[in-house]
Amino acid sequence: MSSSSRGCTSCRSNSLVRDDITGNLICATCGIVQEFDNFDAQLGGLNGPQGTFVRVGTAGTGTLYSYKEKKVFEAQKLIDYFTSRLGLSGPISNDVKTMIARITDEEFGQGDWFPILIGACAYVVMRKDNKSLPIAEVASVIGTDIYELGRMVARVVDFLGLKGPQEFPEFDVVGSFERAVRTSLSFSRLGRDKVERIRKQGVFLVQCAVKWFLTTGRRPLPVVAAVLVLVGELNGVDTRIEDVAREVHANVSTSRLRYRELLESLVEVAQALPWGKDVTLKNVVKNAPFVIQYMERKSMAKPIDMTRATKESEVVGVDLGDVISECLRKDVEYGIDVNSRENDSQYFEAGHEKSMEGSGEVRGRKRKRGFELHACRDWWNGKSELTKKLLLRQILEKDVGLDALPPSFVSGCRVYKRRRKKINAAKLRIKRVMDPSGPDLIESIDICSSEDARAVKKRNRKRVSDVDWEDLIIETLLLHEVREEEIEKGHYNTLLEVHVFNGGVMPEVPATKAK
C-alpha cells in the first residue's frame, strides 16, 4: 500500500494508504474507505476512460452488470423472499420464476405491481398442482388488497389460457384444512396420533359441510376455521374462534356465522336420534360425539332400495341399527349391570344420558344400584370414506343423515315469503282506502260496537306503526301497476327509477332492514 497526505473524511487523520488491489484510499486509523477518491473524469468524448463510481451497474473493479441483468437479479431475489415467506419449496419457487418469465418475456420487473404479480403466480402455481394456498394468506404476505390480488390472478389465468378444472382445479378446501391443522399453534403441542385423529375428524366434517352446501358460493376459509374450533372442542383442545380465524386469514364474524350454521346442521341430524328433540344449539357440542358417530356409521352403511322400505323404516330400522338399535330395548331402558353390556350401542346411550344438558342424571330414569353411566370415549371410528379426500360427486352420494338445501337458497325463499306478505298487506291497505265501504270497514264497525273505542284506537295506532319504509315503497310500486313478481325480487331502486321517477334523479332507499 502507498501512503497519501490527504486528511481522512471521517477522523481527519493524515494516515491514509491506498489499497494495491482495489485502488481505494483507506484511513489507517479508522479504516474508512474514502469516497470518490478514485474518480476519473471522462476525457476525450464518449470513448474516454470511465470512473468506477460513475458507470451504471458497477459493483467494483472487475464486476460489470447491465441494467437488465441487475433488474432480473433483484426481481429473482424478491421472488425467493416472498415464496419463502409463503412456505413454498424450492421447486415451486422455480415454477413461479418460470411463469413470471413467460408472462413478462424474460423482462421480470420492478415497482409496486411486481410483488402482486409474484403473489398471483404463486397462487396459480399451487392451484395448478392441486395444492392449498389461500388467496387471503397470499394477500397478507404480499401486503396488498385481496381484491387487487384477485384481479391479477384473473389476468394471469387469462394470459396463460387456463381453462377447465383439469388445467385450473377448484380450490381445495380439504387441503386447506389439513394445512391449517399442521400449522395451527393450537395443535402444535399435541401428539402425532391425536393430531391425526383431529385431522380425520375435521376432513369428515369439512366434506359434510360441502354436502350441506355450507361452502357453496362462499369463501371456504371461515368453514375451515369453524371446523377447526369444533374438532378442537371435541378433543379437549382450548381453541378460540378469534385466534383460529386469524391463523387461517378468515374473517372473524363470518367464521362465527359458519360455526353456528355447522352446529345448526348437527342439530338437524340429531333429530333422527331417539333423544333428538332434546338436542339444541346450546347442548349440541356435548352431544356432537354421538351425532358424529351416527353420521359416520350412516355414511358407511350400504344404500337401501327405496322401493322396498319406507323412509321411516329406513331411518329407524336400518340406518340407526348399528348405532342405537339396542338403546330401545327394555333392559337398557330400566338399567342393567355394567358388566353385562355386550355392544357399543348401549354405551352410546349411556354417554348420551350423561352429556344431555351437561348433567349426569337423566330425567324420569331410575337406575339400579351399581349402575353407572360411562361417557363414550371410543365414539370415533375413523373408517368412513369421508375421512379421505373425495370428489364432489362422491361426497354428494354419501348419506350422513341430512340432505340440506343451500343456506343462501333457503334465506332467499324466506325473503321472498316475507315480501309476499308485505305485498298482500299493502294491497289490503290500498283497498281499505279506495273502498271504505268494503268488508274491512264493516268489520271495524262491528268491533267498535263490541269493544271499547280507546282499545280500537290503540290497535289502529299499533297497526300504523308497523308500516316501515319498505311497506311504503311497495305501496307506491303497486299504485304504479308494477308486477308483483318484480316487486318480490326486491330491486326497489331500479323499479322506482323505471316506473315512478321515469329515469330522473331519485333519492336512495334507506339501508335500514325491514322489521
Coordinates of C-alpha atoms in Angstrom, one line a residue:
M1 CA 0.0 0.0 0.0
S2 CA 1.1 3.6 -0.8
S3 CA 0.6 6.5 1.6
S4 CA -1.1 9.8 1.0
S5 CA -1.0 13.2 2.7
R6 CA -4.7 13.9 2.4
G7 CA -6.9 14.0 5.5
C8 CA -9.5 11.4 6.4
T9 CA -13.0 12.5 5.7
S10 CA -14.2 10.8 9.0
C11 CA -11.5 11.2 11.6
R12 CA -9.3 13.9 9.9
S13 CA -6.2 11.8 10.3
N14 CA -3.5 12.1 7.7
S15 CA -2.5 8.4 7.8
L16 CA -4.2 7.4 4.5
V17 CA -3.0 4.5 2.4
R18 CA -4.1 3.2 -1.0
D19 CA -5.0 -0.4 -1.4
D20 CA -3.0 -2.0 -4.2
I21 CA -5.8 -4.4 -5.3
T22 CA -8.9 -2.2 -5.4
G23 CA -7.1 1.2 -5.7
N24 CA -9.3 2.7 -2.9
L25 CA -7.9 5.1 -0.4
I26 CA -8.3 3.8 3.2
C27 CA -7.6 5.5 6.5
A28 CA -5.1 3.5 8.6
T29 CA -6.6 4.9 11.8
C30 CA -10.3 4.3 11.5
G31 CA -10.4 2.0 8.4
I32 CA -12.9 4.2 6.5
V33 CA -12.8 4.0 2.7
Q34 CA -12.5 7.5 1.2
E35 CA -15.4 8.0 -1.2
F36 CA -14.9 9.3 -4.7
D37 CA -11.1 9.1 -4.3
N38 CA -10.6 7.1 -7.5
F39 CA -12.9 9.1 -9.6
D40 CA -11.6 9.7 -13.1
A41 CA -13.2 12.3 -15.3
Q42 CA -14.3 11.2 -18.8
L43 CA -11.8 12.8 -21.2
G44 CA -11.8 12.6 -25.0
G45 CA -15.5 12.3 -25.5
L46 CA -17.6 9.1 -25.2
N47 CA -14.6 6.8 -25.8
G48 CA -12.6 8.2 -22.9
P49 CA -11.8 6.4 -19.6
Q50 CA -14.7 5.8 -17.1
G51 CA -14.6 6.0 -13.3
T52 CA -15.6 3.1 -11.1
F53 CA -18.3 5.0 -9.3
V54 CA -19.8 6.6 -12.4
R55 CA -20.7 3.7 -14.7
V56 CA -24.2 2.3 -14.0
G57 CA -24.3 -1.3 -12.7
T58 CA -20.7 -1.4 -11.5
A59 CA -20.1 -3.0 -8.1
G60 CA -16.3 -2.7 -8.0
T61 CA -13.3 -3.3 -10.1
G62 CA -13.7 -6.3 -12.4
T63 CA -17.6 -6.5 -11.9
L64 CA -19.9 -5.1 -14.5
Y65 CA -23.7 -5.7 -14.9
S66 CA -26.1 -4.3 -17.4
Y67 CA -29.3 -2.7 -16.4
K68 CA -31.4 -5.7 -17.4
E69 CA -29.1 -8.2 -15.6
K70 CA -29.4 -6.1 -12.4
K71 CA -33.2 -5.9 -12.7
V72 CA -33.6 -9.6 -13.2
F73 CA -31.3 -10.3 -10.3
E74 CA -33.2 -8.1 -7.9
A75 CA -36.5 -9.5 -9.2
Q76 CA -35.5 -13.1 -8.6
K77 CA -34.3 -12.1 -5.1
L78 CA -37.7 -10.7 -4.4
I79 CA -39.4 -13.9 -5.7
D80 CA -37.3 -16.0 -3.4
Y81 CA -38.2 -13.7 -0.5
F82 CA -41.9 -13.9 -0.9
T83 CA -42.1 -17.6 -1.8
S84 CA -40.0 -18.3 1.3
R85 CA -42.5 -16.3 3.5
L86 CA -45.3 -18.3 1.9
G87 CA -43.6 -21.6 2.9
L88 CA -43.2 -22.8 -0.7
S89 CA -40.4 -25.2 -1.6
G90 CA -37.5 -24.5 -4.0
P91 CA -39.1 -26.3 -7.0
I92 CA -42.3 -24.4 -6.6
S93 CA -40.3 -21.1 -6.3
N94 CA -38.6 -22.0 -9.6
D95 CA -42.0 -22.7 -11.2
V96 CA -43.1 -19.2 -10.1
K97 CA -40.0 -17.7 -11.7
T98 CA -40.6 -19.6 -14.9
M99 CA -44.3 -18.4 -15.0
I100 CA -43.3 -14.8 -14.4
A101 CA -40.6 -15.0 -17.1
R102 CA -43.1 -16.3 -19.5
I103 CA -45.6 -13.5 -18.7
T104 CA -43.0 -10.7 -18.9
D105 CA -41.0 -12.1 -21.8
E106 CA -37.9 -12.6 -19.6
E107 CA -38.0 -9.0 -18.5
F108 CA -39.4 -9.6 -15.0
G109 CA -40.0 -6.1 -13.5
Q110 CA -39.8 -3.6 -10.7
G111 CA -42.2 -1.4 -8.9
D112 CA -45.3 -1.8 -6.7
W113 CA -47.0 -4.1 -9.2
F114 CA -44.3 -6.7 -9.3
P115 CA -45.0 -8.2 -5.8
I116 CA -48.7 -8.5 -6.7
L117 CA -47.7 -10.5 -9.8
I118 CA -45.4 -12.7 -7.7
G119 CA -48.3 -13.5 -5.3
A120 CA -50.7 -14.1 -8.2
C121 CA -48.3 -16.5 -9.9
A122 CA -47.6 -18.3 -6.6
Y123 CA -51.3 -18.8 -6.1
V124 CA -51.8 -20.1 -9.7
V125 CA -48.9 -22.5 -9.5
M126 CA -50.3 -24.0 -6.3
R127 CA -53.8 -24.3 -7.7
K128 CA -52.4 -26.0 -10.9
D129 CA -50.7 -28.5 -8.7
N130 CA -53.9 -29.0 -6.8
K131 CA -52.3 -27.8 -3.6
S132 CA -53.8 -25.5 -1.0
L133 CA -52.7 -21.8 -0.7
P134 CA -55.5 -19.4 0.4
I135 CA -55.5 -16.2 -1.6
A136 CA -56.1 -14.3 1.7
E137 CA -52.9 -15.6 3.1
V138 CA -51.0 -14.6 -0.1
A139 CA -52.5 -11.1 0.1
S140 CA -51.4 -10.8 3.7
V141 CA -47.8 -11.8 3.0
I142 CA -47.6 -9.6 -0.1
G143 CA -49.2 -6.7 1.7
T144 CA -51.9 -5.9 -0.8
D145 CA -55.7 -5.9 -1.0
I146 CA -57.3 -9.3 -1.7
Y147 CA -59.4 -7.9 -4.5
E148 CA -56.4 -6.3 -6.3
L149 CA -54.6 -9.7 -6.0
G150 CA -57.7 -11.4 -7.3
R151 CA -57.8 -9.2 -10.4
M152 CA -54.1 -10.0 -11.0
V153 CA -54.9 -13.7 -10.6
A154 CA -57.7 -13.4 -13.2
R155 CA -55.3 -11.7 -15.6
V156 CA -52.6 -14.4 -15.2
V157 CA -55.1 -17.2 -15.7
D158 CA -56.5 -15.5 -18.8
F159 CA -53.0 -14.9 -20.2
L160 CA -51.9 -18.5 -19.7
G161 CA -55.2 -19.8 -21.1
L162 CA -56.0 -22.0 -18.2
K163 CA -59.5 -23.3 -18.7
G164 CA -61.5 -26.1 -17.1
P165 CA -60.9 -28.0 -13.8
Q166 CA -58.1 -30.0 -15.4
E167 CA -55.9 -27.0 -16.0
F168 CA -57.0 -24.9 -13.1
P169 CA -58.7 -27.0 -10.4
E170 CA -61.2 -25.8 -7.9
F171 CA -60.0 -24.5 -4.5
D172 CA -59.1 -27.5 -2.3
V173 CA -60.9 -26.8 1.0
V174 CA -59.9 -30.2 2.4
G175 CA -56.2 -29.5 1.7
S176 CA -56.7 -26.1 3.2
F177 CA -58.0 -27.7 6.4
E178 CA -55.1 -30.2 6.6
R179 CA -52.6 -27.4 6.1
A180 CA -54.3 -25.4 8.9
V181 CA -54.1 -28.4 11.2
R182 CA -50.4 -28.7 10.5
T183 CA -49.6 -25.0 11.0
S184 CA -52.0 -24.1 13.8
L185 CA -50.5 -23.1 17.1
S186 CA -53.4 -24.6 19.0
F187 CA -52.4 -28.2 17.9
S188 CA -48.6 -27.7 17.8
R189 CA -48.1 -29.4 21.2
L190 CA -50.3 -32.4 20.7
G191 CA -49.0 -35.9 19.9
R192 CA -48.9 -37.2 16.4
D193 CA -51.7 -39.7 17.0
K194 CA -54.0 -37.1 18.4
V195 CA -53.3 -34.7 15.6
E196 CA -54.0 -37.4 13.0
R197 CA -57.3 -38.1 14.8
I198 CA -58.2 -34.4 14.7
R199 CA -57.3 -34.3 11.0
K200 CA -59.6 -37.2 10.1
Q201 CA -62.5 -35.8 12.1
G202 CA -62.0 -32.4 10.5
V203 CA -61.8 -33.8 7.0
F204 CA -65.0 -35.8 7.7
L205 CA -66.8 -32.6 8.9
V206 CA -65.5 -30.4 6.1
Q207 CA -66.8 -32.8 3.5
C208 CA -70.1 -33.0 5.3
A209 CA -70.2 -29.2 5.2
V210 CA -69.6 -29.4 1.4
K211 CA -72.5 -31.8 1.2
W212 CA -74.7 -29.4 3.2
F213 CA -73.7 -26.6 0.8
L214 CA -72.1 -24.5 3.6
T215 CA -69.2 -23.7 1.2
T216 CA -71.2 -23.1 -2.0
G217 CA -70.7 -19.6 -3.4
R218 CA -68.8 -18.6 -0.2
R219 CA -65.3 -18.1 0.9
P220 CA -64.1 -21.5 2.2
L221 CA -61.7 -20.3 5.0
P222 CA -64.4 -19.4 7.5
V223 CA -65.7 -23.0 7.2
V224 CA -62.2 -24.3 7.8
A225 CA -62.0 -22.1 10.9
A226 CA -65.4 -23.3 12.2
V227 CA -64.4 -27.0 11.8
L228 CA -61.1 -26.4 13.5
V229 CA -62.8 -24.9 16.5
L230 CA -65.3 -27.7 16.7
V231 CA -62.9 -30.6 16.5
G232 CA -60.7 -28.8 18.9
E233 CA -63.5 -28.7 21.5
L234 CA -64.4 -32.4 20.8
N235 CA -60.8 -33.4 21.6
G236 CA -60.3 -31.2 24.7
V237 CA -58.1 -28.5 22.9
D238 CA -58.6 -25.0 24.1
T239 CA -59.4 -23.1 20.9
R240 CA -60.9 -19.6 20.4
I241 CA -62.5 -18.8 17.1
E242 CA -60.9 -15.4 17.0
D243 CA -57.4 -17.0 17.2
V244 CA -58.1 -19.7 14.7
A245 CA -59.7 -17.3 12.2
R246 CA -56.6 -15.1 12.4
E247 CA -54.4 -18.0 11.8
V248 CA -56.2 -19.1 8.6
H249 CA -56.7 -15.5 7.5
A250 CA -60.5 -15.7 7.7
N251 CA -63.0 -13.0 8.8
V252 CA -63.9 -13.5 12.5
S253 CA -67.6 -12.6 12.2
T254 CA -68.0 -14.8 9.1
S255 CA -66.3 -17.7 10.9
R256 CA -68.7 -17.3 13.8
L257 CA -71.6 -17.4 11.4
R258 CA -70.3 -20.6 9.7
Y259 CA -69.7 -22.2 13.1
R260 CA -73.3 -21.5 14.0
E261 CA -74.5 -23.0 10.7
L262 CA -72.4 -26.1 11.3
L263 CA -74.0 -26.5 14.7
E264 CA -77.5 -26.0 13.3
S265 CA -76.8 -28.7 10.7
L266 CA -75.7 -31.1 13.5
V267 CA -78.9 -30.3 15.4
E268 CA -80.9 -31.3 12.3
V269 CA -79.0 -34.5 12.0
A270 CA -79.6 -35.3 15.7
Q271 CA -83.4 -35.1 15.2
A272 CA -83.3 -38.7 13.8
L273 CA -82.0 -40.0 17.1
P274 CA -84.4 -41.0 19.9
W275 CA -83.4 -38.1 22.1
G276 CA -83.0 -35.7 19.1
K277 CA -85.8 -33.4 20.3
D278 CA -83.7 -32.5 23.3
V279 CA -80.7 -31.5 21.3
T280 CA -80.4 -27.8 20.8
L281 CA -77.7 -25.3 19.8
K282 CA -76.8 -24.9 23.5
N283 CA -76.0 -28.6 24.1
V284 CA -75.2 -29.9 20.6
V285 CA -71.4 -29.7 21.2
K286 CA -71.8 -32.0 24.2
N287 CA -73.9 -34.3 22.1
A288 CA -71.7 -33.9 19.0
P289 CA -69.7 -37.1 19.5
F290 CA -72.9 -39.2 19.3
V291 CA -74.3 -37.3 16.4
I292 CA -71.0 -37.6 14.5
Q293 CA -70.9 -41.3 15.4
Y294 CA -74.3 -41.7 13.9
M295 CA -73.2 -39.8 10.8
E296 CA -70.1 -41.8 10.4
R297 CA -71.8 -45.2 10.6
K298 CA -74.6 -44.0 8.4
S299 CA -72.0 -42.9 5.7
M300 CA -70.6 -46.5 5.8
A301 CA -74.0 -48.2 5.5
K302 CA -75.0 -49.7 2.2
P303 CA -77.7 -47.9 0.3
I304 CA -81.2 -49.2 0.7
D305 CA -83.7 -49.8 -2.0
M306 CA -86.4 -47.2 -1.5
T307 CA -89.0 -49.4 -3.3
R308 CA -88.7 -52.0 -0.6
A309 CA -88.8 -49.9 2.5
T310 CA -90.5 -46.7 3.6
K311 CA -88.5 -43.7 4.6
E312 CA -89.4 -44.1 8.3
S313 CA -88.3 -47.8 8.4
E314 CA -85.0 -46.9 6.8
V315 CA -84.2 -44.3 9.4
V316 CA -85.3 -46.4 12.4
G317 CA -84.9 -50.0 11.4
V318 CA -81.8 -49.9 9.2
D319 CA -79.8 -46.7 9.3
L320 CA -79.8 -46.5 13.1
G321 CA -79.4 -50.2 13.5
D322 CA -75.7 -50.2 14.0
V323 CA -75.8 -47.2 16.3
I324 CA -78.7 -47.2 18.7
S325 CA -80.9 -50.3 18.0
E326 CA -80.1 -51.7 21.4
C327 CA -80.9 -48.4 23.1
L328 CA -84.6 -49.0 22.8
R329 CA -84.6 -52.4 24.5
K330 CA -86.4 -52.7 27.8
D331 CA -83.4 -53.9 29.8
V332 CA -81.5 -50.7 28.8
E333 CA -84.5 -48.5 29.5
Y334 CA -84.7 -49.7 33.1
G335 CA -80.9 -50.1 33.6
I336 CA -78.7 -53.2 33.7
D337 CA -75.4 -54.0 35.3
V338 CA -72.3 -52.6 33.6
N339 CA -70.6 -55.9 33.2
S340 CA -73.5 -57.4 31.2
R341 CA -73.2 -54.8 28.4
E342 CA -72.1 -56.5 25.2
N343 CA -72.3 -53.9 22.5
D344 CA -71.3 -50.3 21.9
S345 CA -74.8 -49.1 21.3
Q346 CA -75.6 -49.4 25.0
Y347 CA -72.5 -47.3 25.8
F348 CA -73.7 -44.9 23.1
E349 CA -77.0 -44.4 25.0
A350 CA -75.3 -44.1 28.3
G351 CA -72.9 -41.5 27.1
H352 CA -75.8 -39.5 25.7
E353 CA -77.6 -39.6 29.1
K354 CA -74.5 -38.1 30.8
S355 CA -74.0 -35.4 28.2
M356 CA -77.5 -34.1 28.0
E357 CA -77.6 -30.5 29.2
G358 CA -74.3 -31.0 31.0
S359 CA -75.7 -33.1 33.9
G360 CA -75.1 -36.7 35.0
E361 CA -78.7 -37.6 35.5
V362 CA -81.5 -38.4 33.2
R363 CA -85.0 -37.1 33.8
G364 CA -87.6 -39.8 34.5
R365 CA -85.0 -42.6 34.7
K366 CA -84.3 -44.9 37.6
R367 CA -81.1 -46.8 37.9
K368 CA -80.3 -50.0 39.8
R369 CA -77.6 -49.9 42.5
G370 CA -74.2 -50.2 41.0
F371 CA -75.3 -48.9 37.5
E372 CA -73.0 -46.1 36.3
L373 CA -73.1 -44.1 33.2
H374 CA -69.9 -44.0 31.1
A375 CA -69.2 -41.4 28.5
C376 CA -68.4 -42.9 25.1
R377 CA -64.7 -42.4 24.7
D378 CA -64.4 -44.5 21.6
W379 CA -67.1 -42.7 19.6
W380 CA -64.8 -42.1 16.7
N381 CA -64.1 -45.0 14.3
G382 CA -62.3 -43.2 11.5
K383 CA -63.1 -45.8 8.9
S384 CA -65.6 -43.8 6.8
E385 CA -64.5 -42.9 3.3
L386 CA -65.4 -39.3 4.1
T387 CA -62.2 -39.2 6.2
K388 CA -60.3 -39.2 2.9
K389 CA -60.5 -36.5 0.2
L390 CA -63.3 -37.4 -2.2
L391 CA -64.6 -35.9 -5.4
L392 CA -67.7 -33.7 -5.2
R393 CA -69.8 -36.4 -6.9
Q394 CA -68.7 -38.9 -4.3
I395 CA -69.4 -36.6 -1.4
L396 CA -73.0 -35.9 -2.6
E397 CA -73.7 -39.6 -3.0
K398 CA -72.8 -40.2 0.7
D399 CA -75.6 -40.3 3.2
V400 CA -74.8 -38.6 6.5
G401 CA -78.3 -38.2 7.8
L402 CA -79.1 -34.9 6.3
D403 CA -79.8 -33.6 2.8
A404 CA -79.8 -29.9 3.2
L405 CA -80.5 -27.1 0.8
P406 CA -78.0 -24.3 0.3
P407 CA -78.4 -21.8 3.1
S408 CA -78.4 -18.9 0.6
F409 CA -81.3 -20.5 -1.3
V410 CA -83.3 -21.1 2.0
S411 CA -82.6 -17.5 3.0
G412 CA -83.8 -16.2 -0.4
C413 CA -87.0 -18.2 -0.1
R414 CA -87.7 -16.7 3.3
V415 CA -87.1 -13.2 2.0
Y416 CA -89.4 -13.8 -0.9
K417 CA -92.1 -15.1 1.5
R418 CA -91.7 -12.1 3.7
R419 CA -92.0 -9.7 0.7
R420 CA -95.1 -11.6 -0.4
K421 CA -96.7 -11.0 3.0
K422 CA -95.8 -7.3 2.7
I423 CA -97.3 -7.1 -0.8
N424 CA -100.5 -8.7 0.4
A425 CA -100.7 -6.3 3.4
A426 CA -100.1 -3.3 1.1
K427 CA -102.9 -4.5 -1.2
L428 CA -105.2 -4.6 1.8
R429 CA -104.3 -1.1 2.9
I430 CA -104.8 0.2 -0.6
K431 CA -108.1 -1.5 -0.9
R432 CA -109.2 -0.1 2.5
V433 CA -108.5 3.4 1.3
M434 CA -110.0 3.0 -2.2
D435 CA -113.1 1.1 -1.0
P436 CA -114.1 2.4 2.5
S437 CA -117.4 0.5 2.4
G438 CA -115.7 -2.8 1.9
P439 CA -115.9 -5.7 4.4
D440 CA -112.8 -4.5 6.2
L441 CA -114.7 -1.3 7.3
I442 CA -117.8 -3.3 8.3
E443 CA -115.6 -5.5 10.5
S444 CA -114.2 -2.4 12.2
I445 CA -117.7 -1.1 12.8
D446 CA -118.7 -4.4 14.5
I447 CA -115.6 -4.2 16.6
C448 CA -116.4 -0.7 17.7
S449 CA -119.9 -1.8 18.8
S450 CA -118.5 -4.6 21.0
E451 CA -115.2 -3.2 22.3
D452 CA -114.1 0.0 23.9
A453 CA -113.3 2.8 21.4
R454 CA -110.0 3.5 23.2
A455 CA -108.8 -0.1 22.7
V456 CA -109.6 0.2 19.0
K457 CA -107.7 3.4 18.7
K458 CA -104.7 1.9 20.3
R459 CA -104.8 -1.1 18.0
N460 CA -105.1 1.2 14.9
R461 CA -102.1 3.2 16.1
K462 CA -100.1 0.0 16.5
R463 CA -101.1 -1.1 13.0
V464 CA -99.8 2.2 11.6
S465 CA -96.5 1.9 13.5
D466 CA -95.9 -1.5 11.9
V467 CA -95.6 0.1 8.5
D468 CA -92.0 0.8 7.6
W469 CA -90.2 2.4 4.6
E470 CA -90.3 -0.9 2.6
D471 CA -94.1 -1.1 3.0
L472 CA -94.5 2.4 1.7
I473 CA -92.3 1.7 -1.3
I474 CA -94.3 -1.5 -2.1
E475 CA -97.5 0.6 -1.9
T476 CA -96.0 3.1 -4.3
L477 CA -95.0 0.4 -6.8
L478 CA -98.4 -1.3 -6.6
L479 CA -100.1 2.0 -7.3
H480 CA -97.9 2.4 -10.4
E481 CA -99.1 -1.0 -11.5
V482 CA -95.7 -2.7 -11.1
R483 CA -96.0 -6.5 -11.4
E484 CA -95.9 -8.3 -8.1
E485 CA -93.3 -10.8 -9.4
E486 CA -90.9 -7.9 -10.0
I487 CA -91.6 -6.4 -6.5
E488 CA -90.8 -9.8 -4.9
K489 CA -87.2 -9.6 -6.2
G490 CA -86.6 -6.6 -4.1
H491 CA -84.8 -4.3 -6.6
Y492 CA -86.6 -1.3 -5.3
N493 CA -84.2 1.4 -6.6
T494 CA -84.4 0.1 -10.1
L495 CA -88.2 -0.3 -10.0
L496 CA -88.6 3.3 -8.7
E497 CA -86.3 4.6 -11.3
V498 CA -88.2 2.9 -14.2
H499 CA -91.8 3.1 -13.1
V500 CA -92.0 6.1 -10.7
F501 CA -89.3 8.7 -11.5
N502 CA -89.2 7.9 -15.2
G503 CA -85.4 7.9 -15.4
G504 CA -84.9 11.1 -13.4
V505 CA -82.8 11.6 -10.3
M506 CA -84.3 9.7 -7.4
P507 CA -83.4 9.5 -3.7
E508 CA -81.6 6.5 -2.4
V509 CA -83.6 3.9 -0.5
P510 CA -82.6 3.8 3.2
A511 CA -80.3 0.9 4.2
T512 CA -82.2 0.0 7.3
K513 CA -83.5 -3.5 7.4
A514 CA -87.2 -4.1 7.5
K515 CA -88.7 -5.4 10.7

